[in-house]
Structures are given as structure tokens and as C-alpha cells.
Short mmCIF file of C-alpha atoms in Angstrom, two decimals:
data_model
loop_
_atom_site.label_atom_id
_atom_site.label_comp_id
_atom_site.label_asym_id
_atom_site.label_seq_id
_atom_site.Cartn_x
_atom_site.Cartn_y
_atom_site.Cartn_z
CA UNK A 1 15.61 -22.63 34.34
CA UNK A 2 18.03 -19.73 34.01
CA UNK A 3 18.17 -20.30 30.25
CA UNK A 4 14.35 -20.32 30.05
CA UNK A 5 14.14 -17.04 31.96
CA UNK A 6 16.74 -15.49 29.66
CA UNK A 7 14.87 -16.64 26.52
CA UNK A 8 11.56 -15.29 27.86
CA UNK A 9 13.22 -11.99 28.70
CA UNK A 10 14.67 -11.70 25.18
CA UNK A 11 11.28 -12.43 23.61
CA UNK A 12 9.64 -9.80 25.80
CA UNK A 13 12.41 -7.32 25.03
CA UNK A 14 12.11 -7.91 21.28
CA UNK A 15 8.33 -7.47 21.27
CA UNK A 16 8.61 -4.36 23.41
CA UNK A 17 11.14 -2.78 21.03
CA UNK A 18 9.06 -3.75 17.97
CA UNK A 19 6.01 -2.11 19.52
CA UNK A 20 7.99 1.06 20.19
CA UNK A 21 9.28 1.21 16.60
CA UNK A 22 5.76 0.73 15.23
CA UNK A 23 4.37 3.37 17.60
CA UNK A 24 7.09 5.88 16.65
CA UNK A 25 6.54 5.34 12.92
CA UNK A 26 2.78 5.65 13.31
CA UNK A 27 3.28 8.91 15.21
CA UNK A 28 5.44 10.31 12.38
CA UNK A 29 2.89 9.20 9.79
CA UNK A 30 0.04 10.81 11.73
CA UNK A 31 1.95 14.09 11.97
CA UNK A 32 3.25 14.20 8.39
CA UNK A 33 0.77 12.39 6.14
CA UNK A 34 -2.83 13.32 5.42
CA UNK A 35 -5.35 11.59 3.17
CA UNK A 36 -8.64 12.72 1.67
CA UNK A 37 -11.19 10.78 -0.36
CA UNK A 38 -12.43 12.06 -3.71
CA UNK A 39 -16.21 12.59 -3.18
CA UNK A 40 -16.87 11.69 -6.82
CA UNK A 41 -14.79 8.51 -6.67
CA UNK A 42 -14.38 7.10 -3.17
CA UNK A 43 -11.79 4.58 -4.36
CA UNK A 44 -9.42 7.44 -5.17
CA UNK A 45 -7.53 8.65 -2.12
CA UNK A 46 -5.41 11.80 -2.31
CA UNK A 47 -2.38 11.67 -0.04
CA UNK A 48 -0.30 14.66 0.95
CA UNK A 49 3.05 14.57 2.75
CA UNK A 50 4.01 17.54 4.92
CA UNK A 51 7.64 17.72 3.81
CA UNK A 52 8.37 20.78 5.94
CA UNK A 53 7.38 18.92 9.09
CA UNK A 54 9.09 15.72 8.00
CA UNK A 55 12.37 17.46 7.23
CA UNK A 56 12.35 19.09 10.64
CA UNK A 57 12.61 15.54 11.99
CA UNK A 58 15.39 14.70 9.54
CA UNK A 59 16.35 16.94 6.62
CA UNK A 60 17.50 13.89 4.65
CA UNK A 61 13.90 12.72 4.27
CA UNK A 62 13.18 13.15 0.58
CA UNK A 63 10.63 10.41 -0.15
CA UNK A 64 7.85 8.26 1.27
CA UNK A 65 6.97 4.78 0.01
CA UNK A 66 3.59 3.06 0.18
CA UNK A 67 2.63 -0.40 -1.08
CA UNK A 68 -1.16 -0.91 -1.04
CA UNK A 69 -2.14 -4.20 0.63
CA UNK A 70 1.21 -4.32 2.45
CA UNK A 71 2.39 -2.66 5.67
CA UNK A 72 5.18 -0.80 3.87
CA UNK A 73 4.28 2.87 4.40
CA UNK A 74 7.45 4.66 5.50
CA UNK A 75 9.67 7.70 4.97
CA UNK A 76 12.96 7.18 3.11
CA UNK A 77 16.23 8.99 3.72
CA UNK A 78 19.10 9.87 1.44
CA UNK A 79 22.57 9.31 2.85
CA UNK A 80 26.25 9.38 1.89
CA UNK A 81 26.98 6.42 4.19
CA UNK A 82 26.51 2.85 3.05
CA UNK A 83 25.49 1.54 6.48
CA UNK A 84 24.55 4.36 8.90
CA UNK A 85 20.78 3.88 8.60
CA UNK A 86 21.07 0.14 9.02
CA UNK A 87 21.53 0.90 12.71
CA UNK A 88 19.88 4.32 13.19
CA UNK A 89 16.29 5.47 13.04
CA UNK A 90 14.87 8.59 11.44
CA UNK A 91 15.76 10.58 14.57
CA UNK A 92 19.40 9.45 14.28
CA UNK A 93 19.06 7.34 17.42
CA UNK A 94 20.57 3.86 17.55
CA UNK A 95 18.07 1.22 16.43
CA UNK A 96 18.56 -2.39 15.42
CA UNK A 97 15.65 -1.88 13.02
CA UNK A 98 17.29 1.04 11.24
CA UNK A 99 15.15 2.93 8.74
CA UNK A 100 14.63 2.86 4.98
CA UNK A 101 17.33 4.60 2.94
CA UNK A 102 18.50 5.11 -0.61
CA UNK A 103 21.79 3.69 -1.88
CA UNK A 104 24.60 6.00 -0.77
CA UNK A 105 26.09 6.04 -4.29
CA UNK A 106 23.04 8.02 -5.42
CA UNK A 107 23.45 10.79 -2.86
CA UNK A 108 24.03 13.67 -5.30
CA UNK A 109 21.28 12.65 -7.75
CA UNK A 110 19.14 10.30 -5.71
CA UNK A 111 15.72 10.63 -7.33
CA UNK A 112 17.17 10.89 -10.86
CA UNK A 113 18.97 7.55 -10.78
CA UNK A 114 18.04 5.01 -13.44
CA UNK A 115 18.16 2.29 -10.77
CA UNK A 116 16.71 3.87 -7.63
CA UNK A 117 17.67 1.48 -4.83
CA UNK A 118 16.05 1.44 -1.38
CA UNK A 119 17.33 -0.73 1.47
CA UNK A 120 15.46 -1.88 4.57
CA UNK A 121 15.88 -4.59 7.20
CA UNK A 122 14.09 -7.92 7.26
CA UNK A 123 13.66 -8.46 11.00
CA UNK A 124 12.43 -12.06 10.79
CA UNK A 125 9.16 -13.94 10.96
CA UNK A 126 7.87 -12.37 14.19
CA UNK A 127 7.49 -8.84 12.80
CA UNK A 128 6.67 -7.09 9.55
CA UNK A 129 8.35 -3.72 10.27
CA UNK A 130 10.62 -2.08 7.69
CA UNK A 131 11.02 -4.45 4.70
CA UNK A 132 10.24 -7.70 6.55
CA UNK A 133 6.89 -7.98 4.77
CA UNK A 134 8.60 -8.09 1.37
CA UNK A 135 9.23 -11.77 2.05
CA UNK A 136 5.56 -12.31 1.17
CA UNK A 137 6.56 -11.64 -2.43
CA UNK A 138 8.15 -15.08 -2.59
CA UNK A 139 4.54 -16.34 -2.85
CA UNK A 140 3.36 -15.98 -6.44
CA UNK A 141 -0.32 -15.48 -5.55
CA UNK A 142 0.51 -12.61 -3.20
CA UNK A 143 3.00 -11.07 -5.62
CA UNK A 144 0.54 -11.04 -8.52
CA UNK A 145 -2.06 -9.19 -6.43
CA UNK A 146 0.21 -6.56 -4.87
CA UNK A 147 2.37 -5.17 -7.65
CA UNK A 148 1.75 -1.43 -7.35
CA UNK A 149 4.18 0.81 -5.45
CA UNK A 150 3.76 4.53 -4.78
CA UNK A 151 6.74 6.81 -4.20
CA UNK A 152 5.98 10.30 -2.90
CA UNK A 153 8.86 12.73 -3.32
CA UNK A 154 9.76 16.13 -1.96
CA UNK A 155 9.92 17.75 -5.40
CA UNK A 156 6.60 16.54 -6.82
CA UNK A 157 2.89 16.99 -6.04
CA UNK A 158 1.71 13.59 -7.29
CA UNK A 159 3.42 10.29 -6.49
CA UNK A 160 5.47 8.26 -8.90
CA UNK A 161 3.71 4.98 -9.60
CA UNK A 162 5.63 1.74 -10.15
CA UNK A 163 4.71 -1.80 -11.10
CA UNK A 164 6.75 -4.78 -9.86
CA UNK A 165 8.21 -6.59 -12.87
CA UNK A 166 10.85 -8.86 -11.32
CA UNK A 167 11.43 -10.62 -8.00
CA UNK A 168 14.90 -12.04 -7.39
CA UNK A 169 17.09 -13.68 -4.77
CA UNK A 170 20.61 -12.35 -5.22
CA UNK A 171 23.95 -11.82 -3.49
CA UNK A 172 25.52 -8.45 -2.78
CA UNK A 173 27.63 -8.58 -5.98
CA UNK A 174 24.52 -8.94 -8.13
CA UNK A 175 23.74 -6.71 -11.11
CA UNK A 176 20.58 -5.80 -9.17
CA UNK A 177 22.71 -3.09 -7.55
CA UNK A 178 24.13 -1.62 -10.74
CA UNK A 179 23.74 2.18 -10.84
CA UNK A 180 25.82 3.33 -13.83
CA UNK A 181 24.28 2.93 -17.28
CA UNK A 182 24.24 4.30 -20.76
CA UNK A 183 20.92 4.06 -22.62
CA UNK A 184 21.77 0.79 -24.35
CA UNK A 185 23.05 -0.80 -21.14
CA UNK A 186 19.90 0.20 -19.28
CA UNK A 187 17.60 -1.39 -21.86
CA UNK A 188 19.56 -4.65 -21.85
CA UNK A 189 19.76 -4.65 -18.05
CA UNK A 190 15.97 -4.32 -17.76
CA UNK A 191 15.50 -7.32 -20.05
CA UNK A 192 18.01 -9.26 -17.97
CA UNK A 193 16.40 -8.59 -14.60
CA UNK A 194 13.05 -9.78 -15.94
CA UNK A 195 14.57 -12.98 -17.26
CA UNK A 196 16.15 -13.64 -13.84
CA UNK A 197 12.91 -13.24 -11.90
CA UNK A 198 12.05 -16.19 -9.64
CA UNK A 199 8.48 -16.10 -10.94
CA UNK A 200 6.66 -15.09 -14.07
CA UNK A 201 4.74 -11.85 -13.67
CA UNK A 202 2.26 -10.39 -16.12
CA UNK A 203 4.14 -8.77 -18.96
CA UNK A 204 4.77 -5.05 -18.74
CA UNK A 205 6.24 -3.13 -21.66
CA UNK A 206 9.67 -1.78 -20.69
CA UNK A 207 10.29 0.21 -23.87
CA UNK A 208 11.11 3.85 -23.15
CA UNK A 209 11.10 3.20 -19.41
CA UNK A 210 13.16 5.85 -17.63
CA UNK A 211 13.65 4.33 -14.20
CA UNK A 212 13.60 1.13 -12.15
CA UNK A 213 12.85 1.23 -8.44
CA UNK A 214 14.67 -1.57 -6.60
CA UNK A 215 13.62 -2.61 -3.09
CA UNK A 216 16.22 -4.70 -1.26
CA UNK A 217 16.20 -6.67 2.00
CA UNK A 218 18.12 -9.60 3.47
CA UNK A 219 16.84 -13.19 3.49
CA UNK A 220 18.82 -14.64 6.44
CA UNK A 221 20.65 -17.13 4.23
CA UNK A 222 23.44 -14.76 3.13
CA UNK A 223 21.33 -13.63 0.19
CA UNK A 224 18.98 -10.77 -0.50
CA UNK A 225 15.50 -10.45 -1.89
CA UNK A 226 15.03 -7.66 -4.43
CA UNK A 227 11.93 -6.34 -6.09
CA UNK A 228 12.46 -4.45 -9.35
CA UNK A 229 9.67 -2.03 -10.22
CA UNK A 230 9.04 -0.21 -13.49
CA UNK A 231 7.91 3.41 -13.32
CA UNK A 232 4.61 3.76 -15.17
CA UNK A 233 3.93 7.51 -14.94
#
């Protein structure tokens, strides 16, 4: 009976904390992100991020990611620590959910990196906060229908647009996390990551591609799921 009470309490506590995280993120989004529909083309939505407001919350906020058809719609922080934002939220308060952040090795040239890596937690099957919903990309039907990723950045009016070209399960020593390239290395690396994808995605030309966006989360079996995305604009 005591064990049952403890388990019920933990479940309640987890759901309560998830709700709070979702509420806090929604509040930040409401305050910092606005959208307007093009009257001539109602399928085109213009999104604007209030960077001044966002950077008052945390001056390391330099980007915002959105994946249409997925719940991923969050600010991203730059950091010179490899693990600080695994356990802290955007307000620098302790949080087991952390927040999304760029690889610390890119701190001085974050948005110019050839392999722009973003990390986020997978919190398990009972929630889709942070990068938990990326696990859906292990399903080929879902992956083929949700390949577009938008990255809004502090130094640019329009978002960068990416297309997912490779989905991989890797360990932490994987070449998925390589950040130093010369031009020849980068071309060969792009070919390699496509060949290592766990599923075949519609071909996308990678010639003259300047950047790969890599989204990384854990899989709870000592591995990681990564999505490699080609920049198309």
C-alpha cells in the first residue's frame, strides 16, 4: 500500500511538473512570438520573434525552432557549458526538463557552424516536451510527412529553412557530432550521414550545401536519436 501511494504521488508530481513546463513555455511564446496571415495567401504565415523581449529573459537566446506538424516550437540558447542547460530552464532555474541549447563547442560562432547541433531532452513516452516528440521520426510514414524545420535567428528577418535528410541512432562518439571540417571533409561527411540513415528519405541534392542542422536527443537505451537537416535557403 505504501509503495502504491508513493507511485501515485510520483505520477502526480511528474504530470504537475510537465504541466508547469508547458505553461511556462507557452507564456514565453505568447509574449515573444507573433504570427500574421498573408491576406493574399492564407497558407503563408509570417512569424516574428521579439528578440529584445526574449533576450531580457535570457540574453543567450539567439534562435527559435519550429517544426510544422510537431510540438517542437521553442527558443534555443547558446552556451559555453556542455551540460548546464540539461538541468536548467530558460530562466536559469533548476529543471529536470532543461531547455534546448546549441553545442557548447560552437559558442563563439554558433550560427555559422557547418554542423549546427541542438540538444534537447527526451522525457519519455508520457510527455512530448522538449525533444521527446522527435521519437516519432523513427516511424517512416511520419518522417516523410514532417521534414521541414524552421530556424528563426536573432540576426535575420526571415527564418532559415531546413529539410530532414537523415535520421540516425548513434552513440556519443558518433561522427554526427563532428564540428570541424574543411570543404572536402564536409561534402564527404554529408554523403556519409545520408548513407547511415535508418530509413530512406526522398533524395535532396546536397551539392553546394553550406550547413547541416543536427537535432539530438537521447533514446533511453544508451544511444541517441539524431536528425540531420539540410539548409535549403
